[in-house]
Structure formats: structure tokens, C-alpha cells
Coordinates of C-alpha atoms in Angstrom, one line a residue:
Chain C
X1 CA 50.0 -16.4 5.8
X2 CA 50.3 -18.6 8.7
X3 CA 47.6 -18.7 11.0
X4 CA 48.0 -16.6 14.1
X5 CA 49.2 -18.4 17.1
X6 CA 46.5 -16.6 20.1
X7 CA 43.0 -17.6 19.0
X8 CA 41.2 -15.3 22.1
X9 CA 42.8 -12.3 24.6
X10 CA 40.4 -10.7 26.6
X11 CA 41.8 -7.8 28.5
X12 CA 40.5 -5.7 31.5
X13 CA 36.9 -7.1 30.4
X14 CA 34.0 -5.6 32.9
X15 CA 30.3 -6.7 32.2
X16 CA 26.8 -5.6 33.7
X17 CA 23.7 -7.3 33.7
X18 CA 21.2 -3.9 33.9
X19 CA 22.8 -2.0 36.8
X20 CA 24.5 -4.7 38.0
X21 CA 28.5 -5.0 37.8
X22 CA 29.6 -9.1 37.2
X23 CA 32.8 -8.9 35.6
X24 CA 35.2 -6.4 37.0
X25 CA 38.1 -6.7 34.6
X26 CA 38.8 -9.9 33.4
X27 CA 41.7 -11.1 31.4
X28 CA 42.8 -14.0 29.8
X29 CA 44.8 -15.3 26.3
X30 CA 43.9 -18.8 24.7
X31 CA 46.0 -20.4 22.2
X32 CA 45.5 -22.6 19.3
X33 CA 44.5 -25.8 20.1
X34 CA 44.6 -25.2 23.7
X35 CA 42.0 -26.5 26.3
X36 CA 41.5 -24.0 29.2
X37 CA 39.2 -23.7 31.8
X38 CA 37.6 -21.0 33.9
X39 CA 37.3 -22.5 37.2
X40 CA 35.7 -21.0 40.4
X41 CA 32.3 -21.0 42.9
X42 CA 28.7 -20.1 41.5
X43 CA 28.9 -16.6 40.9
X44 CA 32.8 -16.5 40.4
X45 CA 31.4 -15.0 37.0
X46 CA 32.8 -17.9 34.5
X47 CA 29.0 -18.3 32.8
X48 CA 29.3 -14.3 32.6
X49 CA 32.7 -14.5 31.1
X50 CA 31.5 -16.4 28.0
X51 CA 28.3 -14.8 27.9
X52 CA 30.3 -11.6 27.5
X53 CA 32.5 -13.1 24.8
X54 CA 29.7 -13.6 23.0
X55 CA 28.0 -10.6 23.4
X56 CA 24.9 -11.7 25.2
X57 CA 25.0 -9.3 28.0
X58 CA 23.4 -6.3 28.6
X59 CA 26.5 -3.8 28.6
X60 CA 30.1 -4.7 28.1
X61 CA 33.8 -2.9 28.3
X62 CA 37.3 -3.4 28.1
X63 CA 38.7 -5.7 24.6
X64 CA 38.3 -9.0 23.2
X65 CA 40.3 -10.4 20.2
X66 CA 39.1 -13.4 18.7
X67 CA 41.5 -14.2 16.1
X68 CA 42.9 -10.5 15.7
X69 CA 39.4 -9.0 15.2
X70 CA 38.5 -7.0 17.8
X71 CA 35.0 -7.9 19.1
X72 CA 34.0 -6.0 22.2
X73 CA 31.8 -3.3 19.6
X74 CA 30.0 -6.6 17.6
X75 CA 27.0 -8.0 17.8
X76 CA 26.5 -11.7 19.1
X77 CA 25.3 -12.8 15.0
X78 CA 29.1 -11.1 14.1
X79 CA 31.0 -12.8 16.8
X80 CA 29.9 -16.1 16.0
X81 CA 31.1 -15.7 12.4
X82 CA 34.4 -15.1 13.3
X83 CA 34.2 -18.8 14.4
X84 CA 33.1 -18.9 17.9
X85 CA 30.7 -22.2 18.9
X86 CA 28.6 -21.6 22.3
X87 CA 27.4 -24.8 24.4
X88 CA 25.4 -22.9 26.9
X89 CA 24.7 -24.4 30.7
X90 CA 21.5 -24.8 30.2
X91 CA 21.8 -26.5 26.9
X92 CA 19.3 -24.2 24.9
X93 CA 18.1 -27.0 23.3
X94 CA 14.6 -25.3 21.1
X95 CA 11.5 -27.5 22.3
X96 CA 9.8 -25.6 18.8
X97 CA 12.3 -27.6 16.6
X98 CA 13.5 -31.7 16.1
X99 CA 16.6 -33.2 17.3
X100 CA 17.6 -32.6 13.4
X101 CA 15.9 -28.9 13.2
X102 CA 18.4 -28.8 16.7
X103 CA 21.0 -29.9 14.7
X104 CA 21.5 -28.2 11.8
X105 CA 20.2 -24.8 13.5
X106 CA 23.5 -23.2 14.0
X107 CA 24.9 -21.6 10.2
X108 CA 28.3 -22.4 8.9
X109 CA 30.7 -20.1 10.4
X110 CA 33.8 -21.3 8.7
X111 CA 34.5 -24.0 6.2
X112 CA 35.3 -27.3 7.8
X113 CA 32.3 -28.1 9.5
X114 CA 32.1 -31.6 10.8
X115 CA 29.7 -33.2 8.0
X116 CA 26.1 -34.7 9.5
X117 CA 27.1 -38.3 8.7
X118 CA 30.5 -37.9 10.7
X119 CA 28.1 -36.3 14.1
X120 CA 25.5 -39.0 14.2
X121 CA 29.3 -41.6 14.0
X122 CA 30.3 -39.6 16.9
X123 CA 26.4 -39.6 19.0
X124 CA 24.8 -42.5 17.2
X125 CA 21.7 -42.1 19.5
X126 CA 20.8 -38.4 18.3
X127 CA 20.6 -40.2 14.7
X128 CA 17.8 -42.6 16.2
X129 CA 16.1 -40.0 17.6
X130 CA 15.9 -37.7 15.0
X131 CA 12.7 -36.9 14.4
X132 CA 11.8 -36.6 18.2
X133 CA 11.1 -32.6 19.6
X134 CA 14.4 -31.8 21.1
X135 CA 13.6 -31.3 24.7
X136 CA 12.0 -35.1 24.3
X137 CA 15.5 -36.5 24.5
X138 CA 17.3 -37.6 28.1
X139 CA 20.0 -35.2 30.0
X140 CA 22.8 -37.0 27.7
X141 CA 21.8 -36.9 25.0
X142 CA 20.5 -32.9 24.9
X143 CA 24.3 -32.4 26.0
X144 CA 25.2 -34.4 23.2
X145 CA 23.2 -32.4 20.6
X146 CA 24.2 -29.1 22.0
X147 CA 27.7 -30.4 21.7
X148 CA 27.1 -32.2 18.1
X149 CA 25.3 -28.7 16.6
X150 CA 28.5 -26.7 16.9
X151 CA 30.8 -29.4 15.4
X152 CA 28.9 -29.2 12.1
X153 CA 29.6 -25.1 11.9
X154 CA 33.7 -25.1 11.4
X155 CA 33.9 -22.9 14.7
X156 CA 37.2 -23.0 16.0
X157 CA 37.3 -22.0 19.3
X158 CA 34.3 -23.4 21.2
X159 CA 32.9 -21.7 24.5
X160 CA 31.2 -24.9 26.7
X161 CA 29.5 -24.2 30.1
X162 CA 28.9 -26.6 32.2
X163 CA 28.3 -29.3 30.0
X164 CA 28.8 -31.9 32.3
X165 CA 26.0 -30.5 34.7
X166 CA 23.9 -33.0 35.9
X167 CA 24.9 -36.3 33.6
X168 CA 25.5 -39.5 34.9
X169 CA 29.3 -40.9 34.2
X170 CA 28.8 -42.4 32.2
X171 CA 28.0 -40.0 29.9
X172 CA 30.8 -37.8 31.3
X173 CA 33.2 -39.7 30.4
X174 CA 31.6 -40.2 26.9
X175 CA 31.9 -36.2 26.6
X176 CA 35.5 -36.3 27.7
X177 CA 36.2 -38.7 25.2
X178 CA 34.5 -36.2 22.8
X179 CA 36.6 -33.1 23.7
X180 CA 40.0 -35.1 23.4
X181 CA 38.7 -36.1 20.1
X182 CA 38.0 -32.4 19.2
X183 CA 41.2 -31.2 20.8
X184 CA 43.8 -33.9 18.3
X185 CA 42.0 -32.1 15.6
X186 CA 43.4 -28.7 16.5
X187 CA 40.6 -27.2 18.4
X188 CA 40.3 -24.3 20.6
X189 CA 38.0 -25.2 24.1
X190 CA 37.8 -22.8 27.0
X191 CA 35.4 -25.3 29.4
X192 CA 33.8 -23.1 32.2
X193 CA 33.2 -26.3 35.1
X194 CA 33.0 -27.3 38.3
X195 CA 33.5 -30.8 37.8
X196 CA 37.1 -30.7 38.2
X197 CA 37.4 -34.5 37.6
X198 CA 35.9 -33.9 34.7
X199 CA 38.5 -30.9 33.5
X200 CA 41.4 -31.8 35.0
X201 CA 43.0 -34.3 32.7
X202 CA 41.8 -32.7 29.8
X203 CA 43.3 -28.8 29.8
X204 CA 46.0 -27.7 29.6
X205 CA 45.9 -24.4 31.2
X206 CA 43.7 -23.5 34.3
X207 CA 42.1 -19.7 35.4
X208 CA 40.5 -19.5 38.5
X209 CA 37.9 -16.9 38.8
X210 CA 36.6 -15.3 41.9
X211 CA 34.5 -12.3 42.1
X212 CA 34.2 -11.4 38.6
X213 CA 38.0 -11.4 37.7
X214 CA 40.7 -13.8 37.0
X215 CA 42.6 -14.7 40.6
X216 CA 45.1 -17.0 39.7
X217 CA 46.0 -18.7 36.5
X218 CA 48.3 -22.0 36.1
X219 CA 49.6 -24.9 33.5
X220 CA 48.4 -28.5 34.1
X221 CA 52.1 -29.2 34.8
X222 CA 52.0 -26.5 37.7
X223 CA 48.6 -28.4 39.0
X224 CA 50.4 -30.1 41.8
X225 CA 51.6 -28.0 43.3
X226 CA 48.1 -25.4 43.3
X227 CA 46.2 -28.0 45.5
X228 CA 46.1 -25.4 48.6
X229 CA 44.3 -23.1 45.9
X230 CA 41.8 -25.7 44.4
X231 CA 40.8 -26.5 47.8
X232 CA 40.5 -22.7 49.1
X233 CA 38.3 -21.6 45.9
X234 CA 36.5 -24.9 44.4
X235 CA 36.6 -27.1 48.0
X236 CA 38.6 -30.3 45.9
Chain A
X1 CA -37.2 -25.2 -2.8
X2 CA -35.0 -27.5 -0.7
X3 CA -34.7 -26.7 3.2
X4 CA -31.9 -28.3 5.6
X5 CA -33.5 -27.9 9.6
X6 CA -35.9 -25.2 8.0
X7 CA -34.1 -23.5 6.1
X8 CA -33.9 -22.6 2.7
X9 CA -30.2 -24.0 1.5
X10 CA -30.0 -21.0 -0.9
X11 CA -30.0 -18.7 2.1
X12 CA -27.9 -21.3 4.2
X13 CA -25.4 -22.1 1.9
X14 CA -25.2 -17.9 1.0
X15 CA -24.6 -16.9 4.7
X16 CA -22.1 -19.7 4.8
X17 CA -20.1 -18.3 1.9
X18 CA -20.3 -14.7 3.7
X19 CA -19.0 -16.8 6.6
X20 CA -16.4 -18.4 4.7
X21 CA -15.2 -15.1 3.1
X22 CA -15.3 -13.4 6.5
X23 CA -13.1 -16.2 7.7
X24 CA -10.6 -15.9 4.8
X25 CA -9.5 -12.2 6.0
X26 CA -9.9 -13.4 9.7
X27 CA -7.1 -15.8 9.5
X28 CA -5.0 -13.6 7.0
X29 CA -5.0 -10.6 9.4
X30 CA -4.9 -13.4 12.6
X31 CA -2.2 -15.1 11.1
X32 CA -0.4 -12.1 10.7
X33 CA -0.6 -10.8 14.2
X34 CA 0.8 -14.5 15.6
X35 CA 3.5 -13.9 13.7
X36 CA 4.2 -10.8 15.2
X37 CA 3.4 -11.6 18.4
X38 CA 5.1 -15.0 18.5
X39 CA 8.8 -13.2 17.5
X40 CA 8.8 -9.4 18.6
X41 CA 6.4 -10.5 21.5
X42 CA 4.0 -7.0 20.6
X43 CA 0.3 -7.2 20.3
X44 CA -0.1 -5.2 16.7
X45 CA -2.7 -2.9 17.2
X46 CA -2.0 -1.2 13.8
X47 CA -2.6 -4.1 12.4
X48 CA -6.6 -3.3 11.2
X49 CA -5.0 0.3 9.7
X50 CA -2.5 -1.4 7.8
X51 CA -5.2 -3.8 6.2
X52 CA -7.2 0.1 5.3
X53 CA -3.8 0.6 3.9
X54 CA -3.6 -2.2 1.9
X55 CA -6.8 -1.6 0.3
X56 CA -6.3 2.2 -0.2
X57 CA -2.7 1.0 -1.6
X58 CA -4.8 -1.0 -4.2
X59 CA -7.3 2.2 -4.5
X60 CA -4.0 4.4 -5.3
X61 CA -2.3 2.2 -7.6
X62 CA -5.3 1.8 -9.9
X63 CA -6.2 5.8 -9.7
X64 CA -3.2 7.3 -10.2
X65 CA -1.0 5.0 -12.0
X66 CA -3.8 2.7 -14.0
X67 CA -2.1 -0.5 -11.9
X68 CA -5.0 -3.1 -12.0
X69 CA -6.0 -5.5 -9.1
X70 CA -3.2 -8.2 -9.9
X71 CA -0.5 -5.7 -10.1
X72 CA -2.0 -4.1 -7.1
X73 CA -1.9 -7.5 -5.0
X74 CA 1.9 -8.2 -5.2
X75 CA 3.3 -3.9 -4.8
X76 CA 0.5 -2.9 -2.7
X77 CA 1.5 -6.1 0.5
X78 CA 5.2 -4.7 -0.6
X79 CA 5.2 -0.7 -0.2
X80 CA 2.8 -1.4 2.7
X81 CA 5.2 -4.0 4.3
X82 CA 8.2 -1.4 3.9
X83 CA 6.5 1.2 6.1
X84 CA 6.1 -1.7 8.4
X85 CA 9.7 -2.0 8.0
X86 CA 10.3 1.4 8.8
X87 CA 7.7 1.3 12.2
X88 CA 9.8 -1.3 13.9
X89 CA 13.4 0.3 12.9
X90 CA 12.3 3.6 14.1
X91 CA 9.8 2.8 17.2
X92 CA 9.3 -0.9 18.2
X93 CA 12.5 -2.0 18.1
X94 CA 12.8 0.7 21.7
X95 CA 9.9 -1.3 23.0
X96 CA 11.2 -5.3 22.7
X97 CA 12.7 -5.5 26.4
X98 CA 9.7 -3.7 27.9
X99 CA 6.1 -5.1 29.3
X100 CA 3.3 -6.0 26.0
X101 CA 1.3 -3.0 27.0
X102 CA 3.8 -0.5 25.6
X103 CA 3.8 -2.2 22.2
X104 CA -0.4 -2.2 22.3
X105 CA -0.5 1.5 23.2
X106 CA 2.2 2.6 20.5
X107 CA 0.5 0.5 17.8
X108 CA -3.1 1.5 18.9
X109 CA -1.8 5.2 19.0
X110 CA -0.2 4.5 15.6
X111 CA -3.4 3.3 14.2
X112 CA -5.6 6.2 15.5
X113 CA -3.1 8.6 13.2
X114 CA -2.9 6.4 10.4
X115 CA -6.3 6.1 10.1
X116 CA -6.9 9.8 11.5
X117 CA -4.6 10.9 8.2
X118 CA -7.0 8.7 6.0
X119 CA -10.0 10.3 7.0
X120 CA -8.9 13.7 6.9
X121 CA -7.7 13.0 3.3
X122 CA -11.0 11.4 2.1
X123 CA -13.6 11.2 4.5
X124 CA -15.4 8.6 6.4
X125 CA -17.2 7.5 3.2
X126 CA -16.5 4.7 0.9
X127 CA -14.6 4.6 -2.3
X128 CA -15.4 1.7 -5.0
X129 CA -12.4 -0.6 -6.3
X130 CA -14.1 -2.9 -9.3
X131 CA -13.9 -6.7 -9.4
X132 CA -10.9 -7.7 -12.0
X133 CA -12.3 -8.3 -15.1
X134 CA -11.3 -12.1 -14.8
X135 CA -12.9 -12.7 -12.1
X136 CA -16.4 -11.3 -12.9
X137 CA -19.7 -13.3 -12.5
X138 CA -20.1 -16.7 -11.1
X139 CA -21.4 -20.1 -11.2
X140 CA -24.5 -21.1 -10.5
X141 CA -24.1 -24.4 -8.3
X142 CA -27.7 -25.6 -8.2
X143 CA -27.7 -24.5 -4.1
X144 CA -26.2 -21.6 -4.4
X145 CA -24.8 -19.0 -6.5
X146 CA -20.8 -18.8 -5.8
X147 CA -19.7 -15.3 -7.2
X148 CA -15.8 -16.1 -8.8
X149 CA -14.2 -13.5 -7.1
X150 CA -15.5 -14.4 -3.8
X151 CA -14.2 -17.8 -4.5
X152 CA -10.6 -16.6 -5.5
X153 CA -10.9 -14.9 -2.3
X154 CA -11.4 -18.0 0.1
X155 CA -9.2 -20.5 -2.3
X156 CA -6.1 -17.6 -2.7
X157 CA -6.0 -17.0 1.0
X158 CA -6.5 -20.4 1.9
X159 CA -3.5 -21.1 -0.3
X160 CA -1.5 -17.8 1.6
X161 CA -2.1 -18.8 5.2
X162 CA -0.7 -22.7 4.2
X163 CA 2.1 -21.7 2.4
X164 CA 3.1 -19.2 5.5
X165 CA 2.2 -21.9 7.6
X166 CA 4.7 -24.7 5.4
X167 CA 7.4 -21.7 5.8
X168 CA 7.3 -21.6 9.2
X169 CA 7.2 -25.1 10.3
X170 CA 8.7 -26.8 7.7
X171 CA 11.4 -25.3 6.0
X172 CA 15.3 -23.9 7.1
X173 CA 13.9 -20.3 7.4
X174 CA 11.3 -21.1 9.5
X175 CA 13.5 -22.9 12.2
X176 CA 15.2 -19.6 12.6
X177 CA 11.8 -17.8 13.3
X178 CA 10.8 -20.2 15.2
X179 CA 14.3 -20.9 17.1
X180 CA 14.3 -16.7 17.1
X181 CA 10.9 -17.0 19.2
X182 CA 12.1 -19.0 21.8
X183 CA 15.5 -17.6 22.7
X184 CA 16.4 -14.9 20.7
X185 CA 19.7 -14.0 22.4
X186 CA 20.8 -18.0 22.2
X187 CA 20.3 -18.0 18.7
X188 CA 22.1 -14.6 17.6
X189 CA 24.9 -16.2 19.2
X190 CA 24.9 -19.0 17.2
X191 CA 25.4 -16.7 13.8
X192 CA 21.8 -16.1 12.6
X193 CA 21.1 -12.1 12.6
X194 CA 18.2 -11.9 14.8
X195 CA 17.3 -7.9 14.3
X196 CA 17.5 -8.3 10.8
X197 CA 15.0 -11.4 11.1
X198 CA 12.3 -9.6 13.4
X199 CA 12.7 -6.7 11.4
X200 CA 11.6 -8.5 8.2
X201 CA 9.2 -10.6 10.1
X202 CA 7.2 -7.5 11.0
X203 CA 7.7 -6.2 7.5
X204 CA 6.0 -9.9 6.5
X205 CA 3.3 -9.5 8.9
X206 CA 1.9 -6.1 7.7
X207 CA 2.5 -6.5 4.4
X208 CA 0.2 -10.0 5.0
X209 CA -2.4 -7.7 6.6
X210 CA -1.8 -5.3 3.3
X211 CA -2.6 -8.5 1.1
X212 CA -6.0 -9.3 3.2
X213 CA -6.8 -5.3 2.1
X214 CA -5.9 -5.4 -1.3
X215 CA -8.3 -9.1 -1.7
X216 CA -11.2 -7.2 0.2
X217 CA -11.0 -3.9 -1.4
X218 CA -13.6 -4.8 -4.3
X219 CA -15.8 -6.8 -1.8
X220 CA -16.3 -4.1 1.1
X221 CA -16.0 -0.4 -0.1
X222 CA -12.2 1.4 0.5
X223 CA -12.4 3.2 3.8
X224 CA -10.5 4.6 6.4
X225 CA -12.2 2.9 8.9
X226 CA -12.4 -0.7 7.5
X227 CA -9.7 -1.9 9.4
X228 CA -11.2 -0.3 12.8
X229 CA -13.8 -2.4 12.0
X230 CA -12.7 -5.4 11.6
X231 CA -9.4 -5.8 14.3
X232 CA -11.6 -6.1 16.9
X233 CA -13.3 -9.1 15.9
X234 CA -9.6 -10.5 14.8
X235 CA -8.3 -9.8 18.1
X236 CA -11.1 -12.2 19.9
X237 CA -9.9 -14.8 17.0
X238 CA -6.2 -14.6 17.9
X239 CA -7.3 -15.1 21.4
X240 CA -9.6 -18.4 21.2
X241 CA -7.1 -19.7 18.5
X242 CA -4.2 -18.9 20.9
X243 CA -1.4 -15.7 20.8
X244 CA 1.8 -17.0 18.4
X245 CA 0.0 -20.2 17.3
X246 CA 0.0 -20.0 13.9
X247 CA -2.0 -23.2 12.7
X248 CA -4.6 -21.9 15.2
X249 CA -5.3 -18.6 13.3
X250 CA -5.5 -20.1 10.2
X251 CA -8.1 -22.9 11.4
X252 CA -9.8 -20.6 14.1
X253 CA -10.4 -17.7 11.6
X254 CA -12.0 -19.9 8.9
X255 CA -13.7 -22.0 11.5
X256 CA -15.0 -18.6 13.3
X257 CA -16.0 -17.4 10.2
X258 CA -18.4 -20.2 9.1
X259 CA -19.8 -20.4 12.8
X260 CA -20.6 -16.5 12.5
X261 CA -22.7 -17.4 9.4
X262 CA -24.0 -20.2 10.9
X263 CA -25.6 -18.3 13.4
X264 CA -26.6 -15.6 11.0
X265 CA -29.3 -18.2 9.7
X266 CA -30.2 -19.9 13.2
X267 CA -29.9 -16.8 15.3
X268 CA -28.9 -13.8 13.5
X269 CA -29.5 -11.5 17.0
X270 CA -26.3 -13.7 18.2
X271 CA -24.1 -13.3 15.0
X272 CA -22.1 -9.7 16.1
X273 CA -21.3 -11.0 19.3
X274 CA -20.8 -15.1 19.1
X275 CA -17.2 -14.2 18.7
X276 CA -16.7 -12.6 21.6
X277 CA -19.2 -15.2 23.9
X278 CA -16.8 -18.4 22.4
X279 CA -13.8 -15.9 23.6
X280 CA -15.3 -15.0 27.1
X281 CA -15.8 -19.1 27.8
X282 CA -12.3 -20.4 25.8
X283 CA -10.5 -17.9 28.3
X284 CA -12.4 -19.1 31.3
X285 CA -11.4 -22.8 29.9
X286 CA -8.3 -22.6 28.2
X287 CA -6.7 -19.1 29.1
X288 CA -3.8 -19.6 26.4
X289 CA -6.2 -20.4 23.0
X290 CA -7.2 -23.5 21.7
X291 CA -4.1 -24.4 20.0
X292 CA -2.1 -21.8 22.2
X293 CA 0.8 -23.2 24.9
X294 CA 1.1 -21.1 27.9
X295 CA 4.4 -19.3 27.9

């Protein structure tokens, strides 16, 4: 059977943190192999959006397929095992465990997991440092090992936020070199950021968010002619 | 006979074996609590009624079904370990997102019926569990006199609290606890079944509390109030050894336990409450325990 075409559709999606309302019907469709981003201002409710995906919030509504399996009812353990990979903004690297405890955390989700040999190719440094507690390591390279720890799970579609937050550019452009890589081998990436330098010549499609719900949506192709928009909502 | 600083070693090296033994079911029932703590974040008051229960459990199995001490230490720590299981499914698992205090009061009311039930069923007085057969009499050292069982005691739990502690920090299981500990939410995403983990984890705890009841059940008589005892003493080690560490339980309880005899022998009016002095001045000192890290 050939593999369906839409990898994740989230429809009319509403999320609350306790009593509090963040996402007030969201909706958005990613396809296979496709990079999209959620763009927007703090608090547009892009980190909210994946967190919600994922299940980590408190109370959620509304439907999200992840490969045809609907997932709004599932716990986080469930969603991830229908080959989801989360790069959080904060990195949630464990200071309890080593850069390889770190690394090989995460179970296999689907076959096809990037082997341990082939990671430590792609971030030679988190190789060297292997042994060190995980929080030891610079900026870089805890962005690297958050990054690395999903590629060895066969997750499909990945969910990164923010993971340029804070890293020099060098390193930047190292991860963008990184995600192109990921992306020629089929990938799915939806890249919350607000480094638009960053996104822009890697997506494909853009959604900008703004108070908790999807306020405009267009291609990289359209991307021209949206520059009154990017300045209105992210200021570029 | 020979004397070290006075005393007579027979008597010295005898209160430190009491020490030692006292130690053994100190880290057992410590360890078990950081365990606990460190993953489902409650303080386990229940934890000294679930030790009674492992030795009753013991006291059962050989009464009514003929099961002898070695069957007793492997189902007892299990059947014990299930009820555990069914406590968190039913009541803690309500209580994870709230303040520690609501965990302390349920499992400190939860004790007061357990061992309520217990006492109502047999009464406060205590009921004898023999020594295995293969573990009768001793050896005579030349200082001391070291009883076998008491020695299985301190070697077997010795063994127990480092294989826990090699399971925890050193193997694929453990990084899941101990990734679990420090963000739960962050690793459920990532695929590992987090409920399921602190369910068994609590399940492991008690039934390790269970164990430490079974080993003591033909040392201190079978009671109902054994564990009331005794928790209060293990609390004051979790605290100088630090809440969730779990190399400091195991090296605080034995260490505690020797320094108790110890001051048996050079102080005995000291030796009920040294625990508690060395708690009052490693709080003033070093608020999170010894080997603790302040969350």
C-alpha cells in the first residue's frame, strides 16, 4: 500500500494550560517530506501548538491525524510511537544522564533509525564528549544532541522548537545544513522559529500564527510577495 | 579479655553487629522511600506498615500454607508490592500534580489503617517466625560471636541496595527512571510510558520495604507496630542522606547504623536520639542531605 501523502492535519485544535485558553482553533496539514514552519511573536502559541501535538498540555480539543491515526484522545508515550520526534526549546537535555545516556534515551519508534555510528559522522563533537553529564556540554552542542537523539528513533515527522535559540552562526548554519540533510532523505519537519534567516530558505510552506490560531498561511514561492505580512507580525 | 578505648571488644564488636544489622533495614526501607520520592515526588509514609506487611506476609505464608523463609522472601516483597501497585492506581496517582503534603497525609492515613487492621486482627503482641534451618547458629570469630543469619542479613541486603543502586544508574532501565525524575512530561513524549513506569516503581519500592520485613521477621518478633517503629528513625536517615539520592540511603543507613552502635557502647543515654541530633545539625548545614542536590 503506498504510503499516505498528508503526514499531520490538525483541525479546529483549541488547548488550555489549567484555566487558561492558548490555542483557539488551530489548523494546519503537513505533507511528506515537507518542511513548514509556525511563525509568529512570543505568545503567538507556536511552542503551544507542538506541545499540543504531542500531548503535553493540560487539556486539549478539536483533531489531529498523524499519519491517519487520530491522536487528539492519546497519550504523549502513544503519539510518539506513531513516529513523532520532539526537539523541545529548551532542549530537555537530562543533567541525571551522559551525552550517550542523552543519546540513546528516546526508544525506537519506527524502523529506520539513524544508526549511532552515522550521528556521531553527522556531530563528531558529541562522540568526544560522550561520557560528559549532558548539561556539561556548550549551547551547540546540547542543540546538537537534542537534534542527534531523535535521528536514531526512525521518527518521521519531527516537531523542532526553537532550536536555533541562542547559538552562535556558526552553529546555525551547521543545523541548517543538518535539516536539508534530513529533508533529501524524505523527512517531515514543522520548525516553530523566529529566526526567519534561519527558516526561510529551508521550508517550503510558511503559517503564521497570532493569538493562538493560524492567521495566514503561504508557499516559499508566494514569500515575496508576503513581505508586508512578515514585517506586520515578526518585525523582518 | 582484650579492651579497645576501655572496652571489652566482645561487647564492642556485638553492639557494632546490632549496629550493622540495624543499618541493613535502614538503607533497605531508606532506599526504598528515595526511590519513591525521587519519581512520584510523595514522601511514603506507609512505607514502615508495608515493612509489618512484609513480615506478616512471611508470618502467613509459613502458617497457613507451610511456605518456609526462602519461598517467603521472593512471594511475600511480590503480593506486598501488588497492593502497592494497587495504592498508587487507585489513590496516588490523584495526588502527583498537587503539594508533597497531600501524599504524606494519605500515606500516613493509609498506614494508621493498615496497621489499625493488623492490630485488631492479632493484637499488639508479638508473633515468632523461626530462623531458616540453614542459617542456624554461628561462628565464633575469636572477638565476637557472628550469629549466620544475622550475617545473611547485612551481606543479602548489602547485595539488594547495590544491585538497585547498579539498576538505576547504570543500566537502560534506569535512564528512564532516572530521565522519568527529571522531566516526566519530556520523556513520555519521547515514547517511554511514564504512568506505567511510576506505577511499577512504587510497586518496586514497597515490595523493597516488604523484603526488609520478610529478612527482619525472625530477628524482631512479627507485629503490627514494627514498622511504626522503625519509619521514624528511617525518615531522619532519608533526610541526612538526602530525599531521592539513592547512593546516599544506602551509605547513610549502614553508616547511621554503625554510629548508633557506636554510641551504644560510649554513650548508650545518646543512642535513641543520635539520629535525630546528626539530622537537626545536617539540616542547619546542608538543608538537601549529604549526598542530596537541592531541587
Amino acid at each position: 500500500m503506498p504510503e499516505a501523502r498528508e503526514v499531520l492535519r490538525v483541525a479546529d485544535l483549541h488547548a488550555w494550560y489549567g484555566e487558561s485558553h492558548v490555542l483557539h482553533g488551530v489548523d494546519f496539514a503537513v505533507q511528506r517530506g515537507e518542511v513548514v514552519t509556525l511563525l509568529g511573536r512570543n505568545g503567538a502559541g507556536r511552542t503551544s501548538a507542538l506541545k499540543s501535538i504531542l500531548g503535553m498540555v493540560g487539556r486539549r480539543s478539536g483533531s489531529i491525524l498523524i499519519n491517519g491515526v487520530e491522536a487528539i484522545n492519546l497519550p504523549s508515550h502513544r503519539i510518539a510511537r506513531l513516529g513523532v520526534g520532539y526537539c523541545p526549546e529548551e532542549r530537555g537535555i537530562y543533567a541525571s544522564l551522559s551525552t550517550e545516556e542523552n543519546l540513546l534515551l528516546p526508544p525506537q519508534v519506527q524502523a529506520g533509525g539513524m544508526p549511532v555510528e552515522e550521528i556521531y559522522r553527522m556531530f563528531p563533537n558529541l562522540e568526544e564528549r560522550r561520557a560528559s553529564q549532558g548539561t556539561r556540554l556548550s549551547g551547540g552542542e546540547q542543540q546538537m544532541l537534542a537534534m542527534a537523539r531523535i535521528l536514531r528513533t526512525g521518527a518521521r515527522l519531527l516537531l523542532l522548537d526553537e532550536i536555533t535559540e541562542g547559538l552562535a552562526p556558526v552553529i546555525v548554519q551547521a543545523l541548517a545544513r543538518v535539516i536539508l540533510q534530513l529533508k533529501e532523505r524524505g523527512l517531515t519537519i514543522v520548525l516553530v522559529e523566529q529566526n526567519f534567516r534561519f527558516a526561510m530558505p529551508l521550508a517550503d510552506r510558511h503559517y503564521i500564527m497570532e493569538h493562538g490560531g493560524i492567521a495566514h498561511a503561504f508557499t516559499a514561492a508566494e514569500l515575496q510577495s508576503k513581505t508586508d505580512l512578515l514585517h506586520e507580525y515578526l518585525g523582518v | 579479655m582484650s579492651e579497645i578505648f576501655g572496652i571489652p571488644t566482645q561487647a564492642l564488636f556485638g553492639q557494632l553487629l546490632i549496629g550493622l544489622i540495624n543499618g541493613s533495614f535502614y538503607a533497605l526501607l531508606s532506599l526504598g522511600l528515595a526511590v519513591i520520592f525521587g519519581l512520584l515526588n510523595i514522601i511514603n509514609f506507609a512505607h514502615g506498615a508495608q515493612y509489618m506487611m512484609g513480615a506478616f506476609g512471611a508470618w502467613f505464608l509459613l502458617n497457613k500454607l507451610g511456605l518456609g523463609y526462602w519461598e517467603a522472601l521472593v512471594i511475600a516483597p511480590v503480593l506486598v508490592g501488588l497492593t502497592g501497585i494497587v495504592i498508587e492506581r487507585t489513590m496516588l496517582r490523584r495526588l502527583y500534580r498537587l503539594d508533597h503534603l497531600y501524599g504524606l497525609l494519605l500515606t500516613f492515613g493509609l498506614a494508621l489503617i493498615i496497621q489499625g487492621l493488623f492490630r485488631q486482627e492479632f493484637g499488639s503482641t508479638g508473633l515468632p517466625y523461626s530462623i531458616p534451618k540453614a542459617l542456624e547458629g554461628g561462628q565464633n570469630l575469636g572477638f565476637m560471636f557472628l550469629p549466620n543469619y544475622r550475617a545473611w542479613v547485612i551481606v543479602f541486603s548489602l547485595a539488594v541496595c547495590l544491585g538497585t543502586w547498579y539498576l538505576i544508574e547504570k543500566t537502560k532501565l534506569g535512564s528512564y527512571l532516572r530521565a522519568a525524575t527529571e522531566n516526566p512530561r519530556l520523556t513520555q513524549a519521547f515514547g517511554i510510558n511514564v504512568p506505567r513506569m511510576v506505577t511499577l516503581t512504587y510497586g518496586f519500592g514497597v515490595a523493597l520495604a516488604a523484603l526488609a520485613g520478610v529478612m527482619a521477621a525472625p530477628i524482631y518478633s512479627v507485629n503490627p507496630l514494627m514498622g511504626a517503629d522503625l519509619i521514624i528513625v528511617v525518615f531522619a536517615v532519608v533526610v541526612i542522606g538526602g530525599m531521592g539520592s539513592i547512593m546516599g540511603s544506602i551509605v547513610t543507613g549502614f553508616v547511621l547504623g554503625l554510629v548508633e552502635g557506636l554510641t551504644k557502647v560510649f554513650y548508650p543515654e545518646a543512642s535513641n536520639t543520635v539520629i535525630f541530633i546528626i539530622m537537626a545539625i545536617v539540616l542547619m548545614i546542608k538543608p538537601a542531605g549529604l549526598f542530596g542536590t537541592q531541587k
